[in-house]
PDB file of C-alpha atoms in Angstrom:
ATOM      1  CA  LYS A 963     103.241  58.599 151.703  1.00 55.00           C
ATOM      2  CA  ALA A 964     106.405  56.545 151.288  1.00 58.00           C
ATOM      3  CA  ILE A 965     108.450  59.446 152.717  1.00 57.00           C
ATOM      4  CA  CYS A 966     106.045  59.830 155.639  1.00 54.00           C
ATOM      5  CA  ASP A 967     106.242  56.104 156.342  1.00 52.00           C
ATOM      6  CA  GLU A 968     110.056  56.292 156.307  1.00 54.00           C
ATOM      7  CA  VAL A 969     110.082  59.263 158.686  1.00 47.00           C
ATOM      8  CA  SER A 970     107.610  57.515 160.981  1.00 56.00           C
ATOM      9  CA  PHE A 971     109.774  54.373 160.980  1.00 47.00           C
ATOM     10  CA  LYS A 972     112.919  56.360 161.812  1.00 48.00           C
ATOM     11  CA  LEU A 973     111.172  58.211 164.637  1.00 48.00           C
ATOM     12  CA  SER A 974     109.879  54.937 166.019  1.00 55.00           C
ATOM     13  CA  TYR A 975     113.358  53.413 165.820  1.00 45.00           C
ATOM     14  CA  TYR A 976     114.897  56.505 167.469  1.00 42.00           C
ATOM     15  CA  ASN A 977     112.397  56.416 170.351  1.00 44.00           C
ATOM     16  CA  GLU A 978     112.985  52.702 170.870  1.00 43.00           C
ATOM     17  CA  TYR A 979     116.754  53.319 170.870  1.00 35.00           C
ATOM     18  CA  LYS A 980     116.381  56.085 173.473  1.00 37.00           C
ATOM     19  CA  SER A 981     114.238  53.784 175.584  1.00 41.00           C
ATOM     20  CA  TYR A 982     116.884  51.052 175.273  1.00 33.00           C
ATOM     21  CA  LEU A 983     119.654  53.441 176.361  1.00 32.00           C
ATOM     22  CA  SER A 984     117.563  54.554 179.325  1.00 38.00           C
ATOM     23  CA  ILE A 985     116.965  50.968 180.401  1.00 37.00           C
ATOM     24  CA  MET A 986     120.653  50.110 180.010  1.00 33.00           C
ATOM     25  CA  ALA A 987     121.627  53.146 182.109  1.00 40.00           C
ATOM     26  CA  VAL A 988     119.359  51.932 184.902  1.00 44.00           C
ATOM     27  CA  VAL A 989     120.784  48.401 184.645  1.00 49.00           C
ATOM     28  CA  PHE A 990     124.336  49.772 184.692  1.00 50.00           C
ATOM     29  CA  GLU A 991     123.638  51.986 187.712  1.00 80.00           C
ATOM     30  CA  LYS A 992     122.067  49.073 189.581  1.00 86.00           C
ATOM     31  CA  ALA A 993     125.146  46.945 188.863  1.00 89.00           C
ATOM     32  CA  ILE A 994     127.351  49.661 190.373  1.00 90.00           C
ATOM     33  CA  CYS A 995     125.070  49.940 193.402  1.00 91.00           C
ATOM     34  CA  ASP A 996     125.199  46.159 193.836  1.00 93.00           C
ATOM     35  CA  GLU A 997     128.999  46.368 193.783  1.00 94.00           C
ATOM     36  CA  VAL A 998     128.920  48.947 196.606  1.00 95.00           C
ATOM     37  CA  ARG A 999     126.488  46.712 198.526  1.00 96.00           C
ATOM     38  CA  GLU A1000     128.874  43.758 198.231  1.00 96.00           C
ATOM     39  CA  LYS A1001     131.786  45.854 199.484  1.00 96.00           C
ATOM     40  CA  PHE A1002     129.683  47.064 202.417  1.00 96.00           C
ATOM     41  CA  HIS A1003     128.496  43.588 203.391  1.00 94.00           C
ATOM     42  CA  ALA A1004     132.128  42.393 203.339  1.00 95.00           C
ATOM     43  CA  LEU A1005     132.986  44.764 206.197  1.00 93.00           C
ATOM     44  CA  ALA A1006     129.567  45.073 207.862  1.00 93.00           C
ATOM     45  CA  ASP A1007     128.838  44.348 211.507  1.00 94.00           C
ATOM     46  CA  PRO A1008     125.013  44.168 211.721  1.00 92.00           C
ATOM     47  CA  ALA A1009     125.087  44.390 215.522  1.00 94.00           C
ATOM     48  CA  LYS A1010     126.190  48.028 215.185  1.00 96.00           C
ATOM     49  CA  TYR A1011     123.315  49.086 212.906  1.00 97.00           C
ATOM     50  CA  TYR A1012     119.569  49.523 212.871  1.00 97.00           C
ATOM     51  CA  GLU A1013     118.022  46.586 211.036  1.00 96.00           C
ATOM     52  CA  ALA A1014     115.833  49.030 209.070  1.00 97.00           C
ATOM     53  CA  ASP A1015     118.946  50.832 207.774  1.00 97.00           C
ATOM     54  CA  VAL A1016     120.422  47.574 206.501  1.00 96.00           C
ATOM     55  CA  GLU A1017     117.133  46.687 204.796  1.00 96.00           C
ATOM     56  CA  ARG A1018     117.100  50.051 203.043  1.00 96.00           C
ATOM     57  CA  ILE A1019     120.578  49.479 201.627  1.00 95.00           C
ATOM     58  CA  LYS A1020     119.414  46.140 200.225  1.00 94.00           C
ATOM     59  CA  THR A1021     116.486  47.599 198.299  1.00 93.00           C
ATOM     60  CA  ASP A1022     117.024  51.314 197.641  1.00 94.00           C
ATOM     61  CA  ASP A1023     119.374  52.001 194.707  1.00 93.00           C
ATOM     62  CA  VAL A1024     118.906  55.782 194.964  1.00 92.00           C
ATOM     63  CA  TYR A1025     119.994  55.706 198.593  1.00 95.00           C
ATOM     64  CA  VAL A1026     123.091  53.646 197.749  1.00 94.00           C
ATOM     65  CA  SER A1027     123.957  55.997 194.881  1.00 91.00           C
ATOM     66  CA  ARG A1028     123.896  58.953 197.306  1.00 92.00           C
ATOM     67  CA  PHE A1029     126.839  57.414 199.148  1.00 94.00           C
ATOM     68  CA  LEU A1030     128.662  57.296 195.832  1.00 90.00           C
ATOM     69  CA  THR A1031     127.851  60.845 194.749  1.00 89.00           C
ATOM     70  CA  HIS A1032     128.953  62.039 198.191  1.00 90.00           C
ATOM     71  CA  GLN A1033     132.499  60.933 197.273  1.00 86.00           C
ATOM     72  CA  LYS A1034     132.650  63.279 194.272  1.00 76.00           C
ATOM     73  CA  GLU A1035     130.401  66.187 195.086  1.00 66.00           C
ATOM     74  CA  ASP A1036     130.340  67.655 191.577  1.00 60.00           C
ATOM     75  CA  GLU A1037     129.821  64.403 189.664  1.00 62.00           C
ATOM     76  CA  ALA A1038     126.343  62.875 189.422  1.00 61.00           C
ATOM     77  CA  ASP A1039     127.189  60.243 186.782  1.00 66.00           C
ATOM     78  CA  VAL A1040     127.867  57.059 188.765  1.00 64.00           C
ATOM     79  CA  SER A1041     129.527  55.468 185.721  1.00 69.00           C
ATOM     80  CA  LYS A1042     132.538  57.753 186.336  1.00 78.00           C
ATOM     81  CA  TYR A1043     133.238  56.439 189.824  1.00 81.00           C
ATOM     82  CA  THR A1044     136.404  54.442 190.469  1.00 88.00           C
ATOM     83  CA  ALA A1045     136.974  51.320 192.562  1.00 90.00           C
ATOM     84  CA  LYS A1046     138.370  53.584 195.287  1.00 92.00           C
ATOM     85  CA  ASP A1047     135.180  55.681 195.230  1.00 91.00           C
ATOM     86  CA  LYS A1048     133.124  52.502 195.675  1.00 93.00           C
ATOM     87  CA  ASP A1049     135.347  51.392 198.564  1.00 95.00           C
ATOM     88  CA  GLU A1050     134.929  54.789 200.232  1.00 95.00           C
ATOM     89  CA  ALA A1051     131.156  54.670 199.695  1.00 95.00           C
ATOM     90  CA  ALA A1052     131.002  51.258 201.420  1.00 96.00           C
ATOM     91  CA  LYS A1053     133.098  52.550 204.332  1.00 96.00           C
ATOM     92  CA  MET A1054     130.832  55.569 204.610  1.00 96.00           C
ATOM     93  CA  ILE A1055     127.737  53.362 204.821  1.00 97.00           C
ATOM     94  CA  ASP A1056     129.361  51.508 207.733  1.00 97.00           C
ATOM     95  CA  SER A1057     130.347  54.784 209.420  1.00 97.00           C
ATOM     96  CA  VAL A1058     126.931  56.404 208.917  1.00 97.00           C
ATOM     97  CA  PHE A1059     124.981  53.352 210.087  1.00 97.00           C
ATOM     98  CA  THR A1060     127.160  52.984 213.187  1.00 97.00           C
ATOM     99  CA  TRP A1061     126.772  56.674 214.019  1.00 97.00           C
ATOM    100  CA  ARG A1062     123.001  56.592 213.480  1.00 97.00           C
ATOM    101  CA  LYS A1063     122.630  53.734 215.979  1.00 97.00           C
ATOM    102  CA  THR A1064     124.940  55.467 218.467  1.00 96.00           C
ATOM    103  CA  GLN A1065     122.901  58.686 218.193  1.00 95.00           C
ATOM    104  CA  GLY A1066     119.629  56.783 218.500  1.00 96.00           C
ATOM    105  CA  ILE A1067     118.233  58.548 215.441  1.00 96.00           C
ATOM    106  CA  ARG A1068     115.379  56.125 214.831  1.00 96.00           C
ATOM    107  CA  ASP A1069     114.365  56.412 218.480  1.00 96.00           C
ATOM    108  CA  LEU A1070     113.995  60.210 218.482  1.00 96.00           C
ATOM    109  CA  ASP A1071     110.465  61.603 218.412  1.00 95.00           C
ATOM    110  CA  TYR A1072     109.665  65.307 218.385  1.00 94.00           C
ATOM    111  CA  SER A1073     106.438  64.976 216.409  1.00 90.00           C
ATOM    112  CA  ASP A1074     104.362  66.530 219.205  1.00 88.00           C
ATOM    113  CA  THR A1075     106.916  68.963 220.593  1.00 85.00           C
ATOM    114  CA  LYS A1076     105.796  72.420 221.665  1.00 83.00           C
ATOM    115  CA  ASP A1077     109.204  73.316 223.084  1.00 86.00           C
ATOM    116  CA  GLU A1078     109.949  76.907 222.048  1.00 86.00           C
ATOM    117  CA  LYS A1079     113.699  76.482 222.323  1.00 87.00           C
ATOM    118  CA  LEU A1080     113.615  74.035 219.401  1.00 91.00           C
ATOM    119  CA  LYS A1081     111.663  76.315 217.082  1.00 88.00           C
ATOM    120  CA  CYS A1082     114.850  78.038 215.900  1.00 90.00           C
ATOM    121  CA  LEU A1083     115.075  75.171 213.381  1.00 94.00           C
ATOM    122  CA  PHE A1084     112.347  74.557 210.822  1.00 95.00           C
ATOM    123  CA  PHE A1085     111.610  73.478 207.258  1.00 95.00           C
ATOM    124  CA  LYS A1086     109.593  75.976 205.244  1.00 96.00           C
ATOM    125  CA  ASN A1087     109.052  76.446 201.491  1.00 96.00           C
ATOM    126  CA  LYS A1088     111.025  75.252 198.465  1.00 96.00           C
ATOM    127  CA  ASP A1089     114.162  76.330 196.627  1.00 95.00           C
ATOM    128  CA  ASN A1090     114.381  76.911 192.862  1.00 93.00           C
ATOM    129  CA  GLU A1091     114.588  73.184 192.174  1.00 92.00           C
ATOM    130  CA  GLY A1092     111.577  72.366 194.337  1.00 93.00           C
ATOM    131  CA  ASP A1093     113.554  70.946 197.260  1.00 95.00           C
ATOM    132  CA  ASN A1094     112.973  71.813 200.921  1.00 96.00           C
ATOM    133  CA  ILE A1095     114.695  74.694 202.696  1.00 97.00           C
ATOM    134  CA  LEU A1096     115.917  74.220 206.270  1.00 97.00           C
ATOM    135  CA  TRP A1097     116.094  77.511 208.178  1.00 96.00           C
ATOM    136  CA  MET A1098     117.942  78.237 211.389  1.00 93.00           C
ATOM    137  CA  GLU A1099     117.161  81.461 213.247  1.00 91.00           C
ATOM    138  CA  VAL A1100     120.396  81.851 215.167  1.00 87.00           C
ATOM    139  CA  ASN A1101     119.321  85.010 217.028  1.00 81.00           C
ATOM    140  CA  PRO A1102     116.902  83.295 219.462  1.00 76.00           C
ATOM    141  CA  TYR A1103     119.039  80.129 219.700  1.00 81.00           C
ATOM    142  CA  ASP A1104     120.219  79.408 223.255  1.00 85.00           C
ATOM    143  CA  LYS A1105     123.531  77.524 223.396  1.00 87.00           C
ATOM    144  CA  SER A1106     122.661  76.176 226.871  1.00 89.00           C
ATOM    145  CA  HIS A1107     120.175  73.897 225.060  1.00 91.00           C
ATOM    146  CA  ARG A1108     122.688  72.800 222.404  1.00 92.00           C
ATOM    147  CA  GLU A1109     122.376  69.037 222.936  1.00 94.00           C
ATOM    148  CA  GLU A1110     118.585  69.086 222.616  1.00 94.00           C
ATOM    149  CA  VAL A1111     118.679  71.304 219.523  1.00 94.00           C
ATOM    150  CA  GLN A1112     121.210  68.929 217.948  1.00 95.00           C
ATOM    151  CA  LYS A1113     118.867  65.984 218.487  1.00 96.00           C
ATOM    152  CA  TYR A1114     116.001  67.998 217.066  1.00 95.00           C
ATOM    153  CA  LEU A1115     118.080  68.753 213.947  1.00 96.00           C
ATOM    154  CA  LEU A1116     118.672  65.023 213.441  1.00 96.00           C
ATOM    155  CA  TRP A1117     114.970  64.262 213.848  1.00 96.00           C
ATOM    156  CA  LEU A1118     113.909  67.082 211.494  1.00 95.00           C
ATOM    157  CA  VAL A1119     116.171  65.967 208.656  1.00 96.00           C
ATOM    158  CA  GLU A1120     115.322  62.291 209.207  1.00 96.00           C
ATOM    159  CA  ASN A1121     111.580  62.951 209.061  1.00 95.00           C
ATOM    160  CA  ARG A1122     111.486  65.650 206.393  1.00 94.00           C
ATOM    161  CA  GLU A1123     109.251  65.506 203.348  1.00 92.00           C
ATOM    162  CA  GLY A1124     111.163  63.761 200.573  1.00 92.00           C
ATOM    163  CA  GLU A1125     113.584  61.844 202.808  1.00 92.00           C
ATOM    164  CA  LYS A1126     112.417  58.477 201.472  1.00 91.00           C
ATOM    165  CA  GLU A1127     113.094  59.748 197.923  1.00 92.00           C
ATOM    166  CA  CYS A1128     116.585  60.927 198.990  1.00 91.00           C
ATOM    167  CA  THR A1129     115.892  64.525 197.966  1.00 93.00           C
ATOM    168  CA  GLN A1130     118.501  67.132 198.789  1.00 94.00           C
ATOM    169  CA  ILE A1131     117.910  70.196 200.942  1.00 96.00           C
ATOM    170  CA  SER A1132     119.098  73.790 201.050  1.00 96.00           C
ATOM    171  CA  CYS A1133     120.126  75.190 204.444  1.00 96.00           C
ATOM    172  CA  VAL A1134     120.017  78.787 205.643  1.00 96.00           C
ATOM    173  CA  LEU A1135     121.764  80.214 208.687  1.00 93.00           C
ATOM    174  CA  ALA A1136     119.960  83.480 209.478  1.00 93.00           C
ATOM    175  CA  LEU A1137     122.531  85.654 211.258  1.00 92.00           C
ATOM    176  CA  THR A1138     120.908  89.103 211.364  1.00 91.00           C
ATOM    177  CA  ASP A1139     121.931  90.869 214.610  1.00 88.00           C
ATOM    178  CA  VAL A1140     123.969  87.851 215.737  1.00 88.00           C
ATOM    179  CA  GLY A1141     127.224  88.755 217.484  1.00 85.00           C
ATOM    180  CA  LEU A1142     130.144  86.890 218.986  1.00 84.00           C
ATOM    181  CA  THR A1143     128.357  86.164 222.262  1.00 82.00           C
ATOM    182  CA  GLN A1144     125.570  84.318 220.438  1.00 82.00           C
ATOM    183  CA  ALA A1145     127.808  82.348 218.083  1.00 82.00           C
ATOM    184  CA  ASP A1146     128.026  78.706 219.162  1.00 87.00           C
ATOM    185  CA  VAL A1147     131.108  77.230 217.505  1.00 87.00           C
ATOM    186  CA  GLU A1148     130.403  73.742 218.828  1.00 90.00           C
ATOM    187  CA  PHE A1149     126.901  73.673 217.356  1.00 90.00           C
ATOM    188  CA  ILE A1150     128.150  74.954 213.984  1.00 88.00           C
ATOM    189  CA  LYS A1151     130.805  72.213 213.997  1.00 89.00           C
ATOM    190  CA  PHE A1152     128.113  69.628 214.746  1.00 92.00           C
ATOM    191  CA  PHE A1153     125.919  71.042 211.963  1.00 91.00           C
ATOM    192  CA  ILE A1154     128.729  70.890 209.399  1.00 89.00           C
ATOM    193  CA  ASN A1155     129.979  67.459 210.480  1.00 91.00           C
ATOM    194  CA  TYR A1156     126.462  66.070 210.309  1.00 94.00           C
ATOM    195  CA  PHE A1157     125.998  67.028 206.667  1.00 92.00           C
ATOM    196  CA  MET A1158     129.631  66.351 205.719  1.00 90.00           C
ATOM    197  CA  TYR A1159     129.964  62.855 207.164  1.00 92.00           C
ATOM    198  CA  TYR A1160     126.614  61.420 208.253  1.00 95.00           C
ATOM    199  CA  THR A1161     124.051  62.317 205.581  1.00 94.00           C
ATOM    200  CA  PRO A1162     124.907  61.020 202.093  1.00 93.00           C
ATOM    201  CA  ASP A1163     124.895  63.895 199.590  1.00 91.00           C
ATOM    202  CA  THR A1164     121.946  65.585 201.283  1.00 93.00           C
ATOM    203  CA  MET A1165     123.007  69.230 201.597  1.00 92.00           C
ATOM    204  CA  LYS A1166     122.698  70.957 198.226  1.00 91.00           C
ATOM    205  CA  LYS A1167     123.770  74.396 199.423  1.00 93.00           C
ATOM    206  CA  ILE A1168     124.141  76.376 202.621  1.00 93.00           C
ATOM    207  CA  VAL A1169     123.302  80.070 202.603  1.00 96.00           C
ATOM    208  CA  ILE A1170     124.833  82.233 205.330  1.00 94.00           C
ATOM    209  CA  HIS A1171     122.658  85.327 205.536  1.00 96.00           C
ATOM    210  CA  ASN A1172     123.768  88.672 206.989  1.00 95.00           C
ATOM    211  CA  MET A1173     126.894  87.454 208.750  1.00 93.00           C
ATOM    212  CA  HIS A1174     128.524  90.280 210.716  1.00 91.00           C
ATOM    213  CA  TRP A1175     132.209  90.861 210.005  1.00 91.00           C
ATOM    214  CA  LEU A1176     132.925  90.094 213.672  1.00 88.00           C
ATOM    215  CA  LEU A1177     132.065  86.464 212.901  1.00 89.00           C
ATOM    216  CA  ASN A1178     134.694  86.127 210.139  1.00 91.00           C
ATOM    217  CA  GLY A1179     137.110  84.547 212.614  1.00 89.00           C
ATOM    218  CA  VAL A1180     134.480  82.043 213.741  1.00 88.00           C
ATOM    219  CA  TRP A1181     133.763  81.088 210.137  1.00 89.00           C
ATOM    220  CA  LYS A1182     137.461  80.595 209.356  1.00 89.00           C
ATOM    221  CA  MET A1183     137.679  78.298 212.361  1.00 87.00           C
ATOM    222  CA  VAL A1184     134.788  76.035 211.303  1.00 87.00           C
ATOM    223  CA  SER A1185     135.158  76.204 207.500  1.00 87.00           C
ATOM    224  CA  VAL A1186     138.266  74.009 207.674  1.00 86.00           C
ATOM    225  CA  LEU A1187     135.856  71.146 208.344  1.00 84.00           C
ATOM    226  CA  LEU A1188     134.412  71.522 204.850  1.00 85.00           C
ATOM    227  CA  SER A1189     135.761  69.658 201.841  1.00 83.00           C
ATOM    228  CA  GLU A1190     136.662  71.697 198.760  1.00 83.00           C
ATOM    229  CA  GLY A1191     133.491  70.490 197.069  1.00 82.00           C
ATOM    230  CA  ALA A1192     131.371  71.493 200.072  1.00 85.00           C
ATOM    231  CA  LYS A1193     132.947  74.954 200.177  1.00 87.00           C
ATOM    232  CA  LYS A1194     131.603  75.554 196.679  1.00 87.00           C
ATOM    233  CA  ARG A1195     128.107  75.005 198.054  1.00 90.00           C
ATOM    234  CA  VAL A1196     128.414  77.812 200.616  1.00 92.00           C
ATOM    235  CA  ILE A1197     126.782  81.112 199.614  1.00 94.00           C
ATOM    236  CA  PHE A1198     127.140  84.352 201.578  1.00 95.00           C
ATOM    237  CA  ALA A1199     124.200  86.690 201.109  1.00 96.00           C
ATOM    238  CA  LYS A1200     123.399  90.153 202.399  1.00 95.00           C
ATOM    239  CA  ASN A1201     119.842  91.410 202.788  1.00 95.00           C
ATOM    240  CA  THR A1202     117.888  90.958 199.524  1.00 95.00           C
ATOM    241  CA  ASP A1203     120.803  89.144 197.836  1.00 95.00           C
ATOM    242  CA  ILE A1204     119.138  85.987 199.115  1.00 96.00           C
ATOM    243  CA  TYR A1205     116.553  86.447 196.347  1.00 96.00           C
ATOM    244  CA  ASN A1206     119.321  85.508 193.890  1.00 94.00           C
ATOM    245  CA  THR A1207     119.378  82.040 195.478  1.00 94.00           C
ATOM    246  CA  PHE A1208     115.743  81.362 196.386  1.00 96.00           C
ATOM    247  CA  PRO A1209     112.391  82.483 194.969  1.00 96.00           C
ATOM    248  CA  LYS A1210     111.395  85.687 196.744  1.00 96.00           C
ATOM    249  CA  GLU A1211     108.124  84.168 197.958  1.00 97.00           C
ATOM    250  CA  SER A1212     110.067  81.332 199.644  1.00 97.00           C
ATOM    251  CA  VAL A1213     112.147  83.620 201.869  1.00 97.00           C
ATOM    252  CA  VAL A1214     110.850  83.793 205.456  1.00 96.00           C
ATOM    253  CA  ALA A1215     110.694  86.705 207.877  1.00 93.00           C
ATOM    254  CA  CYS A1216     113.992  86.041 209.678  1.00 92.00           C
ATOM    255  CA  CYS A1217     115.793  86.793 206.399  1.00 95.00           C
ATOM    256  CA  GLY A1218     113.589  89.750 205.492  1.00 94.00           C
ATOM    257  CA  GLY A1219     111.334  87.814 203.124  1.00 95.00           C
ATOM    258  CA  PRO A1220     107.627  88.230 202.437  1.00 96.00           C
ATOM    259  CA  ASP A1221     106.660  84.938 204.103  1.00 96.00           C
ATOM    260  CA  PRO A1222     105.740  86.008 207.674  1.00 94.00           C
ATOM    261  CA  TYR A1223     106.395  82.571 209.173  1.00 91.00           C
ATOM    262  CA  ARG A1224     108.608  82.562 212.269  1.00 83.00           C
ATOM    263  CA  GLY A1225     109.835  79.471 214.041  1.00 75.00           C
ATOM    264  CA  ILE A1226     109.883  81.425 217.276  1.00 61.00           C
ATOM    265  CA  ALA A1227     106.628  83.050 218.346  1.00 48.00           C
TER     266      ALA A1227
END
């Protein structure tokens, strides 16, 4: 019994110690987030932002930490971030908030849209980690409607399931039967810039499915916009290779998957 009591005491002590470390980690992370907040408020111009965005920065530690992890794309431990990283995170908050107001993101509303030209973009199913997958069927995309599709992209990501929890997303560009005449370099640039500079650590990976070799030149042209960390998140997949990245049942029809869903009727 004495041995059992000793073991029970040690287990209790160990669990309390783990709980203490967990609490201290949260306290430490909050202190770092508060430091980023202070740096942001030192350079902030509230007239350039949505009031709701500023309120979120004040209260949402996870959201603030995303601006930090965006600075070092392969490092999730905020304790390893330098003063320079925190400065850059604060500058990014200012840049993102200014851009969001300029783009009118909080004023967009496509909740009741039945516009077929926008259906080339849609969220459907989950990746291996349970996060949402954003699909783009490039084949039916019409570049003459680029501006409207860009706005729809902003609205989709802003209003996605899990946005308030700052979950990441996987993106898929479905390029089956897409040739040079259908490739819209300006839209691809907008797509990349949006996730690179105006959404804090949101894009987990981007899968480029069935890209024809004729588009290699286009990809070289736009890939220079990606940071080295972002380039590591790009996956090229042919046909059923996409099943190595996503659960088979999550792959939709435009990429040859068993889910019959199509954005375009």
